[in-house]
Amino acid sequence: MRNILTTSTEQAILRLLKKESHSYLSGQALSKTFGISRTAIWKHIKAIKEMGYAIEASPAKGYRLNQKSLPFNAFEITSGLKTSVIGRDLVFYEEADSTNDIARTLASNGAGEGSAVVADSQKKGKGRLGRRWESPAGVNIYTSIVLRPSIMPVFAPQLTLVSAVAVAETISRFLSNGSGYKPEPTVKWPNDILINSKKTAGILTEMNSEMDRINFVVIGIGVNVNMAKKMLPEELRLIATSLKEEAGEEISRIDFIQTLYLNMEKWYKLYLKNGFEPIREAWNSYFKMAGKVVKVQQMDRVIEGVAIGLDNDGMLLLREKNGNIARIISGDVSI
Ligand code: BT5
């Protein structure tokens, strides 16, 4: 499958087919509109079909696009995008090793604030600490966004929490489209979004900085949208899930990622303008582990205590048995 629309004529034909998708467009009418032969039109249609668009062709009536099964590609993602910064510059891969690695290379070569990388699948999707992120094709979102905030490097972990709020809000919006049963997403410190206590999305924040200045941050976001659990390795099937598994409905990945970018932009701008406090409040509203006894696994030790919530800087607060309040800077939380 080809991945970009190579000519502007193809883009223009596609736009027209979308606009007129309620009826057929004849080869003759298209040929007249674009001032090219019917054979040339046919060749462009063939190329558009090869990009994954479902176009019915009837010798008598002409061409008609099926709007219900649009392919996931850069053209579709950017066409209806309402952001002003995030995703305006976007590269799309059918298969990537890791979108975070690509975004880092682009950022090192000067890619601007909001530049985004999307892949339909990843061969070497990354989690934190060298862990693997399962990234099967055709079902999920794998995207990385370049940010260049003027904040001190020590505050960069707050961007994971900014992103977690944007992801949770997006998931919530898509879960509520269904009828009746509506689960709510929750967040787990620092980088997980869960539905019914199972991991549905993860965030990987990587940074390139000097001592007192950030060069760039790459926010990698993986969301299990339409994935069936059986696409995951056996050991993850009890602890991971997808929106479709929990809500029962197939979700448009194009709508989802456009909303995700819009929410990302909204929370990121608010963070730059008003600081961490609004993020802390929003994050805490998705945090349902408060009051529960949790364990935090760190490199060299385990801390146990009652989860309280985020402090002013984005660290997790725990009340230990001896009454001591522990501020957690890093680690993996489990109940
Ligand atoms: C994360 O790490 O949760 C960060 C995941 C970030 C993935 C995105 S996709 C786009 C971008 N490009 C990349 O290469 N990465 C980012 P961590 O907290 O370390 O969690 C990793 C653990 O989650 C694994 O060890 C598994 O237990 C589990 N896991 C792996 N794949 C999963 C999946 N698809 N869904 C749910 N859980 C998964």
mmCIF file of C-alpha atoms in Angstrom, residues 96-253:
data_model
loop_
_atom_site.group_PDB
_atom_site.id
_atom_site.type_symbol
_atom_site.label_atom_id
_atom_site.label_comp_id
_atom_site.label_asym_id
_atom_site.label_seq_id
_atom_site.Cartn_x
_atom_site.Cartn_y
_atom_site.Cartn_z
ATOM 1 C CA ALA A 96 8.297 2.032 11.976
ATOM 2 C CA ASP A 97 10.825 0.681 14.458
ATOM 3 C CA SER A 98 9.797 3.260 17.058
ATOM 4 C CA THR A 99 8.056 6.596 16.412
ATOM 5 C CA ASN A 100 9.980 8.065 19.378
ATOM 6 C CA ASP A 101 13.309 7.299 17.711
ATOM 7 C CA ILE A 102 12.138 8.879 14.448
ATOM 8 C CA ALA A 103 10.828 11.972 16.259
ATOM 9 C CA ARG A 104 14.132 12.339 18.119
ATOM 10 C CA THR A 105 16.065 12.249 14.867
ATOM 11 C CA LEU A 106 13.701 14.793 13.300
ATOM 12 C CA ALA A 107 13.984 17.048 16.364
ATOM 13 C CA SER A 108 17.797 16.798 16.313
ATOM 14 C CA ASN A 109 17.595 18.000 12.716
ATOM 15 C CA GLY A 110 15.463 20.984 13.665
ATOM 16 C CA ALA A 111 11.834 19.762 13.547
ATOM 17 C CA GLY A 112 9.679 22.397 15.215
ATOM 18 C CA GLU A 113 7.297 22.431 18.161
ATOM 19 C CA GLY A 114 4.330 20.127 17.590
ATOM 20 C CA SER A 115 5.882 18.046 14.792
ATOM 21 C CA ALA A 116 4.371 14.581 14.949
ATOM 22 C CA VAL A 117 5.214 11.073 13.819
ATOM 23 C CA VAL A 118 2.526 8.413 13.436
ATOM 24 C CA ALA A 119 2.925 4.738 12.604
ATOM 25 C CA ASP A 120 0.332 2.102 11.837
ATOM 26 C CA SER A 121 2.611 -0.480 13.458
ATOM 27 C CA GLN A 122 5.973 -0.600 15.256
ATOM 28 C CA LYS A 123 8.563 -3.348 15.181
ATOM 29 C CA LYS A 124 10.456 -2.060 18.221
ATOM 30 C CA GLY A 125 7.853 -0.045 20.147
ATOM 31 C CA LYS A 126 9.480 1.105 23.393
ATOM 32 C CA GLY A 127 8.251 1.398 26.959
ATOM 33 C CA ARG A 128 10.285 2.861 29.827
ATOM 34 C CA LEU A 129 13.583 1.325 30.970
ATOM 35 C CA GLY A 130 14.072 -0.668 27.776
ATOM 36 C CA ARG A 131 10.708 -2.416 28.041
ATOM 37 C CA ARG A 132 8.689 -3.342 24.966
ATOM 38 C CA TRP A 133 5.462 -1.741 23.748
ATOM 39 C CA GLU A 134 3.325 -4.193 21.746
ATOM 40 C CA SER A 135 2.394 -2.419 18.513
ATOM 41 C CA PRO A 136 0.323 -4.569 16.125
ATOM 42 C CA ALA A 137 -0.873 -3.109 12.792
ATOM 43 C CA GLY A 138 -4.266 -1.779 11.770
ATOM 44 C CA VAL A 139 -5.805 -1.230 15.207
ATOM 45 C CA ASN A 140 -4.031 1.214 17.528
ATOM 46 C CA ILE A 141 -2.412 4.643 17.834
ATOM 47 C CA TYR A 142 1.366 5.020 18.025
ATOM 48 C CA THR A 143 2.448 8.639 17.875
ATOM 49 C CA SER A 144 5.319 10.844 19.029
ATOM 50 C CA ILE A 145 5.193 14.607 19.382
ATOM 51 C CA VAL A 146 8.141 17.007 19.485
ATOM 52 C CA LEU A 147 7.864 19.778 22.095
ATOM 53 C CA ARG A 148 10.241 22.632 22.786
ATOM 54 C CA PRO A 149 9.020 24.166 26.052
ATOM 55 C CA SER A 150 11.023 26.892 27.781
ATOM 56 C CA ILE A 151 11.018 25.192 31.152
ATOM 57 C CA MET A 152 13.840 23.837 33.286
ATOM 58 C CA PRO A 153 14.818 20.219 32.527
ATOM 59 C CA VAL A 154 13.829 19.131 36.067
ATOM 60 C CA PHE A 155 10.203 19.922 35.195
ATOM 61 C CA ALA A 156 10.131 17.737 32.054
ATOM 62 C CA PRO A 157 8.447 14.804 33.879
ATOM 63 C CA GLN A 158 5.426 17.090 34.345
ATOM 64 C CA LEU A 159 4.891 16.827 30.586
ATOM 65 C CA THR A 160 4.113 13.126 31.033
ATOM 66 C CA LEU A 161 1.311 14.150 33.390
ATOM 67 C CA VAL A 162 0.107 16.874 30.995
ATOM 68 C CA SER A 163 -0.080 14.181 28.293
ATOM 69 C CA ALA A 164 -1.774 11.676 30.602
ATOM 70 C CA VAL A 165 -4.575 14.173 31.238
ATOM 71 C CA ALA A 166 -4.992 14.742 27.476
ATOM 72 C CA VAL A 167 -5.046 10.987 26.781
ATOM 73 C CA ALA A 168 -7.503 10.269 29.617
ATOM 74 C CA GLU A 169 -9.819 13.047 28.469
ATOM 75 C CA THR A 170 -9.736 11.736 24.883
ATOM 76 C CA ILE A 171 -10.409 8.160 25.972
ATOM 77 C CA SER A 172 -13.287 9.322 28.152
ATOM 78 C CA ARG A 173 -14.883 11.169 25.252
ATOM 79 C CA PHE A 174 -14.724 8.094 22.987
ATOM 80 C CA LEU A 175 -15.967 5.695 25.629
ATOM 81 C CA SER A 176 -18.997 7.872 26.206
ATOM 82 C CA ASN A 177 -20.193 7.624 22.630
ATOM 83 C CA GLY A 178 -21.584 4.153 23.215
ATOM 84 C CA SER A 179 -25.004 3.484 24.651
ATOM 85 C CA GLY A 180 -25.632 2.558 28.280
ATOM 86 C CA TYR A 181 -22.538 1.074 29.912
ATOM 87 C CA LYS A 182 -19.759 3.646 30.190
ATOM 88 C CA PRO A 183 -16.484 2.855 31.913
ATOM 89 C CA GLU A 184 -14.260 5.795 32.915
ATOM 90 C CA PRO A 185 -10.506 5.919 32.306
ATOM 91 C CA THR A 186 -8.210 6.321 35.296
ATOM 92 C CA VAL A 187 -4.555 7.297 35.541
ATOM 93 C CA LYS A 188 -1.748 5.415 37.230
ATOM 94 C CA TRP A 189 1.368 7.325 38.194
ATOM 95 C CA PRO A 190 3.379 8.273 36.249
ATOM 96 C CA ASN A 191 2.479 7.246 32.708
ATOM 97 C CA ASP A 192 -0.400 4.782 32.399
ATOM 98 C CA ILE A 193 -4.048 5.197 31.495
ATOM 99 C CA LEU A 194 -6.299 2.338 32.534
ATOM 100 C CA ILE A 195 -9.844 1.235 31.813
ATOM 101 C CA ASN A 196 -11.399 -1.105 34.374
ATOM 102 C CA SER A 197 -7.941 -1.277 36.002
ATOM 103 C CA LYS A 198 -6.287 -2.597 32.824
ATOM 104 C CA LYS A 199 -3.623 -0.721 30.894
ATOM 105 C CA THR A 200 -4.997 0.900 27.743
ATOM 106 C CA ALA A 201 -2.404 3.576 27.021
ATOM 107 C CA GLY A 202 1.170 4.370 27.945
ATOM 108 C CA ILE A 203 3.374 7.436 27.585
ATOM 109 C CA LEU A 204 7.129 7.534 27.067
ATOM 110 C CA THR A 205 8.757 10.951 27.560
ATOM 111 C CA GLU A 206 12.306 11.390 26.313
ATOM 112 C CA MET A 207 14.371 14.535 26.591
ATOM 113 C CA ASN A 208 17.407 16.120 25.013
ATOM 114 C CA SER A 209 18.717 18.881 27.241
ATOM 115 C CA GLU A 210 21.616 20.857 28.617
ATOM 116 C CA MET A 211 22.051 21.488 32.333
ATOM 117 C CA ASP A 212 19.564 24.341 32.458
ATOM 118 C CA ARG A 213 17.814 24.269 29.099
ATOM 119 C CA ILE A 214 15.646 21.781 27.235
ATOM 120 C CA ASN A 215 16.552 21.337 23.568
ATOM 121 C CA PHE A 216 13.500 19.209 22.914
ATOM 122 C CA VAL A 217 11.179 16.685 24.490
ATOM 123 C CA VAL A 218 9.567 13.793 22.613
ATOM 124 C CA ILE A 219 6.234 12.597 23.982
ATOM 125 C CA GLY A 220 5.472 9.064 22.762
ATOM 126 C CA ILE A 221 1.885 7.928 23.155
ATOM 127 C CA GLY A 222 0.551 4.441 22.540
ATOM 128 C CA VAL A 223 -3.209 3.860 22.806
ATOM 129 C CA ASN A 224 -4.918 0.504 22.345
ATOM 130 C CA VAL A 225 -7.970 1.524 20.362
ATOM 131 C CA ASN A 226 -9.502 -1.364 18.392
ATOM 132 C CA MET A 227 -7.045 -4.108 19.332
ATOM 133 C CA ALA A 228 -8.465 -7.490 20.340
ATOM 134 C CA LYS A 229 -6.781 -8.894 23.457
ATOM 135 C CA LYS A 230 -5.775 -11.982 21.546
ATOM 136 C CA MET A 231 -3.400 -9.800 19.517
ATOM 137 C CA LEU A 232 -1.311 -9.383 22.696
ATOM 138 C CA PRO A 233 1.132 -11.933 24.069
ATOM 139 C CA GLU A 234 -0.517 -14.239 26.608
ATOM 140 C CA GLU A 235 1.128 -12.661 29.674
ATOM 141 C CA LEU A 236 -0.436 -9.252 28.947
ATOM 142 C CA ARG A 237 -4.018 -10.360 28.295
ATOM 143 C CA LEU A 238 -5.097 -10.064 31.925
ATOM 144 C CA ILE A 239 -3.431 -6.719 32.597
ATOM 145 C CA ALA A 240 -3.967 -4.864 29.298
ATOM 146 C CA THR A 241 -7.022 -3.933 27.278
ATOM 147 C CA SER A 242 -8.305 -1.659 24.493
ATOM 148 C CA LEU A 243 -11.153 0.841 24.125
ATOM 149 C CA LYS A 244 -13.019 -1.584 21.900
ATOM 150 C CA GLU A 245 -12.618 -4.484 24.336
ATOM 151 C CA GLU A 246 -14.084 -2.377 27.148
ATOM 152 C CA ALA A 247 -16.755 -0.419 25.283
ATOM 153 C CA GLY A 248 -17.608 -2.880 22.530
ATOM 154 C CA GLU A 249 -17.503 -0.381 19.701
ATOM 155 C CA GLU A 250 -15.086 0.070 16.829
ATOM 156 C CA ILE A 251 -13.619 3.607 17.024
ATOM 157 C CA SER A 252 -12.277 5.692 14.123
ATOM 158 C CA ARG A 253 -8.539 6.083 14.675
#
